[in-house]
mmCIF file of C-alpha atoms in Angstrom:
data_model
loop_
_atom_site.group_PDB
_atom_site.id
_atom_site.type_symbol
_atom_site.label_atom_id
_atom_site.label_comp_id
_atom_site.label_asym_id
_atom_site.label_seq_id
_atom_site.Cartn_x
_atom_site.Cartn_y
_atom_site.Cartn_z
ATOM 1 C CA ALA P 518 1.135 -21.044 -41.263
ATOM 2 C CA GLY P 519 3.030 -21.251 -38.000
ATOM 3 C CA GLU P 520 2.496 -17.567 -37.161
ATOM 4 C CA HIS P 521 1.796 -16.737 -33.553
ATOM 5 C CA CYS P 522 -0.837 -14.081 -32.808
ATOM 6 C CA ASN P 523 -0.552 -11.849 -29.790
ATOM 7 C CA TYR P 524 -3.150 -9.497 -28.414
ATOM 8 C CA CYS P 525 -3.114 -6.163 -26.647
ATOM 9 C CA TYR P 526 -5.827 -4.895 -24.303
ATOM 10 C CA LEU P 527 -6.366 -1.542 -22.648
ATOM 11 C CA VAL P 528 -7.106 -2.086 -18.964
ATOM 12 C CA GLY P 529 -8.085 -0.225 -15.842
ATOM 13 C CA GLY P 530 -8.688 3.460 -15.353
ATOM 14 C CA GLN P 531 -8.692 4.506 -19.003
ATOM 15 C CA ILE P 532 -11.715 2.348 -19.802
ATOM 16 C CA ARG P 533 -13.532 3.492 -16.674
ATOM 17 C CA ASP P 534 -12.824 7.141 -17.521
ATOM 18 C CA VAL P 535 -13.948 6.850 -21.159
ATOM 19 C CA LEU P 536 -17.234 5.231 -20.081
ATOM 20 C CA ARG P 537 -17.732 8.191 -17.735
ATOM 21 C CA GLY P 538 -17.095 10.609 -20.597
ATOM 22 C CA VAL P 539 -13.670 11.698 -19.350
ATOM 23 C CA LEU P 540 -10.402 11.313 -21.213
ATOM 24 C CA GLY P 541 -7.687 10.562 -18.688
ATOM 25 C CA ASN P 542 -3.950 10.285 -19.061
ATOM 26 C CA ASP P 543 -3.587 6.967 -17.209
ATOM 27 C CA ILE P 544 -3.157 4.468 -20.050
ATOM 28 C CA ASP P 545 -2.361 0.898 -19.053
ATOM 29 C CA PHE P 546 -2.328 -2.184 -21.238
ATOM 30 C CA ASN P 547 -1.945 -5.946 -20.993
ATOM 31 C CA TYR P 548 -0.428 -8.129 -23.678
ATOM 32 C CA SER P 549 -0.567 -11.849 -24.405
ATOM 33 C CA CYS P 550 3.111 -12.205 -25.291
ATOM 34 C CA ASN P 551 6.094 -11.535 -23.044
ATOM 35 C CA ALA P 552 7.726 -8.190 -22.230
ATOM 36 C CA GLN P 553 10.746 -8.955 -24.413
ATOM 37 C CA GLU P 554 8.522 -9.289 -27.485
ATOM 38 C CA VAL P 555 6.857 -5.948 -26.728
ATOM 39 C CA ALA P 556 10.294 -4.389 -26.224
ATOM 40 C CA PHE P 557 11.480 -5.787 -29.573
ATOM 41 C CA VAL P 558 8.534 -4.166 -31.397
ATOM 42 C CA CYS P 559 9.222 -0.861 -29.648
ATOM 43 C CA VAL P 560 12.928 -0.914 -30.439
ATOM 44 C CA SER P 561 12.221 -1.775 -34.080
ATOM 45 C CA HIS P 562 10.001 1.361 -34.252
ATOM 46 C CA LYS P 563 12.575 3.456 -32.318
ATOM 47 C CA TRP P 564 10.111 4.096 -29.469
ATOM 48 C CA PRO P 565 11.669 4.756 -26.060
ATOM 49 C CA ILE P 566 11.200 1.626 -23.928
ATOM 50 C CA LYS P 567 11.959 0.258 -20.504
ATOM 51 C CA TYR P 568 11.145 -3.223 -19.307
ATOM 52 C CA LYS P 569 11.750 -4.920 -15.972
ATOM 53 C CA CYS P 570 10.565 -7.508 -13.467
ATOM 54 C CA CYS P 571 7.696 -6.618 -11.141
ATOM 55 C CA GLY P 572 6.846 -9.078 -8.417
ATOM 56 C CA PRO P 573 8.223 -12.575 -7.902
ATOM 57 C CA VAL P 574 9.123 -13.399 -11.528
ATOM 58 C CA ASP P 575 12.281 -14.508 -13.305
ATOM 59 C CA LEU P 576 11.711 -12.682 -16.594
ATOM 60 C CA PRO P 577 10.643 -9.071 -17.182
ATOM 61 C CA ASN P 578 6.853 -8.680 -17.203
ATOM 62 C CA TYR P 579 6.487 -4.866 -17.146
ATOM 63 C CA VAL P 580 6.922 -2.472 -20.069
ATOM 64 C CA LEU P 581 6.988 1.325 -20.137
ATOM 65 C CA ILE P 582 6.751 2.882 -23.591
ATOM 66 C CA GLY P 583 7.540 6.577 -23.986
ATOM 67 C CA ASP P 584 9.035 9.204 -21.686
ATOM 68 C CA GLU P 585 8.052 8.637 -18.061
ATOM 69 C CA GLY P 586 9.232 12.118 -17.125
ATOM 70 C CA SER P 587 6.892 13.841 -19.598
ATOM 71 C CA GLY P 588 3.660 12.142 -18.599
ATOM 72 C CA THR P 589 3.335 10.829 -22.176
ATOM 73 C CA TYR P 590 3.773 7.106 -21.830
ATOM 74 C CA LEU P 591 2.022 3.737 -21.651
ATOM 75 C CA GLU P 592 2.520 1.099 -18.995
ATOM 76 C CA GLY P 593 1.853 -2.558 -19.541
ATOM 77 C CA PHE P 594 2.030 -6.000 -18.032
ATOM 78 C CA CYS P 595 1.721 -9.480 -19.399
ATOM 79 C CA ILE P 596 -1.931 -10.504 -19.126
ATOM 80 C CA ASP P 597 -1.172 -13.102 -16.448
ATOM 81 C CA PHE P 598 0.058 -10.364 -14.090
ATOM 82 C CA ASN P 599 -3.504 -9.564 -13.058
ATOM 83 C CA PHE P 600 -6.307 -10.302 -15.523
ATOM 84 C CA THR P 601 -6.068 -14.082 -15.413
ATOM 85 C CA LYS P 602 -6.261 -14.089 -11.607
ATOM 86 C CA PRO P 603 -9.531 -14.717 -9.732
ATOM 87 C CA LEU P 604 -11.988 -11.833 -9.370
ATOM 88 C CA CYS P 605 -11.251 -11.518 -5.648
ATOM 89 C CA ALA P 606 -7.671 -10.506 -6.580
ATOM 90 C CA HIS P 607 -9.085 -7.326 -8.177
ATOM 91 C CA ASP P 608 -10.237 -4.398 -6.094
ATOM 92 C CA LEU P 609 -13.511 -3.052 -7.518
ATOM 93 C CA THR P 610 -15.785 -4.291 -10.312
ATOM 94 C CA MET P 611 -15.228 -1.059 -12.249
ATOM 95 C CA ASN P 612 -11.546 -1.993 -12.479
ATOM 96 C CA THR P 613 -12.118 -5.459 -13.975
ATOM 97 C CA LEU P 614 -12.586 -4.180 -17.531
ATOM 98 C CA MET P 615 -10.423 -4.820 -20.577
ATOM 99 C CA TYR P 616 -10.822 -3.234 -23.991
ATOM 100 C CA ASP P 617 -9.961 -5.687 -26.756
ATOM 101 C CA LEU P 618 -8.306 -3.509 -29.415
ATOM 102 C CA ALA P 619 -8.508 -6.166 -32.151
ATOM 103 C CA ASN P 620 -12.235 -6.831 -31.771
ATOM 104 C CA ASP P 621 -13.411 -3.404 -30.518
ATOM 105 C CA VAL P 622 -15.199 -4.831 -27.496
ATOM 106 C CA ILE P 623 -15.130 -4.317 -23.731
ATOM 107 C CA ILE P 624 -14.583 -7.467 -21.702
ATOM 108 C CA ASP P 625 -16.252 -7.141 -18.299
ATOM 109 C CA LYS P 626 -14.669 -9.862 -16.209
ATOM 110 C CA SER P 627 -17.058 -9.364 -13.276
ATOM 111 C CA GLY P 628 -20.164 -8.934 -15.414
ATOM 112 C CA ARG P 629 -21.013 -5.879 -13.292
ATOM 113 C CA GLY P 630 -18.213 -3.407 -13.980
ATOM 114 C CA VAL P 631 -19.812 -1.441 -16.832
ATOM 115 C CA ALA P 632 -23.173 -1.144 -15.010
ATOM 116 C CA ASP P 633 -21.400 -0.084 -11.806
ATOM 117 C CA ILE P 634 -19.524 2.651 -13.669
ATOM 118 C CA TYR P 635 -22.752 4.089 -15.093
ATOM 119 C CA ALA P 636 -24.447 3.788 -11.677
ATOM 120 C CA ARG P 637 -21.391 5.273 -9.935
ATOM 121 C CA ALA P 638 -21.413 2.253 -7.629
ATOM 122 C CA LEU P 639 -18.370 1.062 -5.714
ATOM 123 C CA ARG P 640 -18.648 -2.717 -5.459
ATOM 124 C CA ILE P 641 -15.928 -5.125 -4.429
ATOM 125 C CA SER P 642 -15.048 -7.739 -6.999
ATOM 126 C CA LEU P 643 -16.081 -11.259 -6.004
ATOM 127 C CA GLY P 644 -16.781 -14.340 -8.090
ATOM 128 C CA PRO P 645 -19.612 -16.779 -7.227
ATOM 129 C CA ALA P 646 -17.542 -18.989 -4.868
ATOM 130 C CA GLU P 647 -15.314 -16.213 -3.481
ATOM 131 C CA THR P 648 -15.654 -14.715 -0.013
ATOM 132 C CA LEU P 649 -15.031 -11.329 1.568
ATOM 133 C CA SER P 650 -12.100 -12.796 3.493
ATOM 134 C CA MET P 651 -10.516 -14.000 0.218
ATOM 135 C CA TRP P 652 -10.966 -10.515 -1.265
ATOM 136 C CA SER P 653 -9.530 -8.828 1.853
ATOM 137 C CA ALA P 654 -6.501 -11.117 1.870
ATOM 138 C CA ALA P 655 -5.789 -10.254 -1.767
ATOM 139 C CA ASN P 656 -6.407 -6.501 -1.541
ATOM 140 C CA PHE P 657 -5.341 -5.179 1.852
ATOM 141 C CA THR P 658 -1.592 -4.924 2.072
ATOM 142 C CA THR P 659 0.985 -3.267 4.240
ATOM 143 C CA GLY P 660 1.666 -0.999 1.256
ATOM 144 C CA GLY P 661 -1.581 0.881 1.823
ATOM 145 C CA GLU P 662 -3.736 -0.601 -0.949
ATOM 146 C CA GLU P 663 -6.730 0.103 1.278
ATOM 147 C CA LEU P 664 -6.174 3.841 0.690
ATOM 148 C CA ARG P 665 -7.142 3.211 -2.937
ATOM 149 C CA TYR P 666 -10.720 2.506 -1.810
ATOM 150 C CA ILE P 667 -10.877 5.759 0.095
ATOM 151 C CA LYS P 668 -9.651 7.584 -3.025
ATOM 152 C CA PHE P 669 -12.399 6.036 -5.179
ATOM 153 C CA TRP P 670 -15.048 6.754 -2.547
ATOM 154 C CA LEU P 671 -13.956 10.404 -2.258
ATOM 155 C CA ARG P 672 -13.990 10.787 -6.062
ATOM 156 C CA ALA P 673 -17.518 9.369 -6.226
ATOM 157 C CA GLU P 674 -18.692 11.719 -3.459
ATOM 158 C CA ALA P 675 -17.141 14.742 -5.196
ATOM 159 C CA GLU P 676 -18.980 14.029 -8.448
#
């Protein structure tokens, strides 16, 4: 009694790639606890770890496990960094997937992501009451996020 359960989910490109039959090296995860708790588990197992603040937050919310220089590492954020935000805050439906490690199930936040991956469709991620202008405001930044869409389109054309 009194134990607190935390969950870990694979997110993003790794799920998309596996559904396409490709094993990629981009492994991202989200966790339901905070970054300090993830860091504690890593330190107790003597895994190399880095954690820091990303975005306007007071406490670290980003974790890197492994050796960033070797290409063998995992990156993770607290689940509220992106997956609890509205659909319009995500770019494409194929990137709204989470793999629940504890229950061995894919969670398709948009309800269209898995089908779009199999159909090789690029569809923007909008919920029922969300508009294109809401999506644009959340996804087009001065940092060049719009180039991400060109990258996905070019990949789809090449395949």
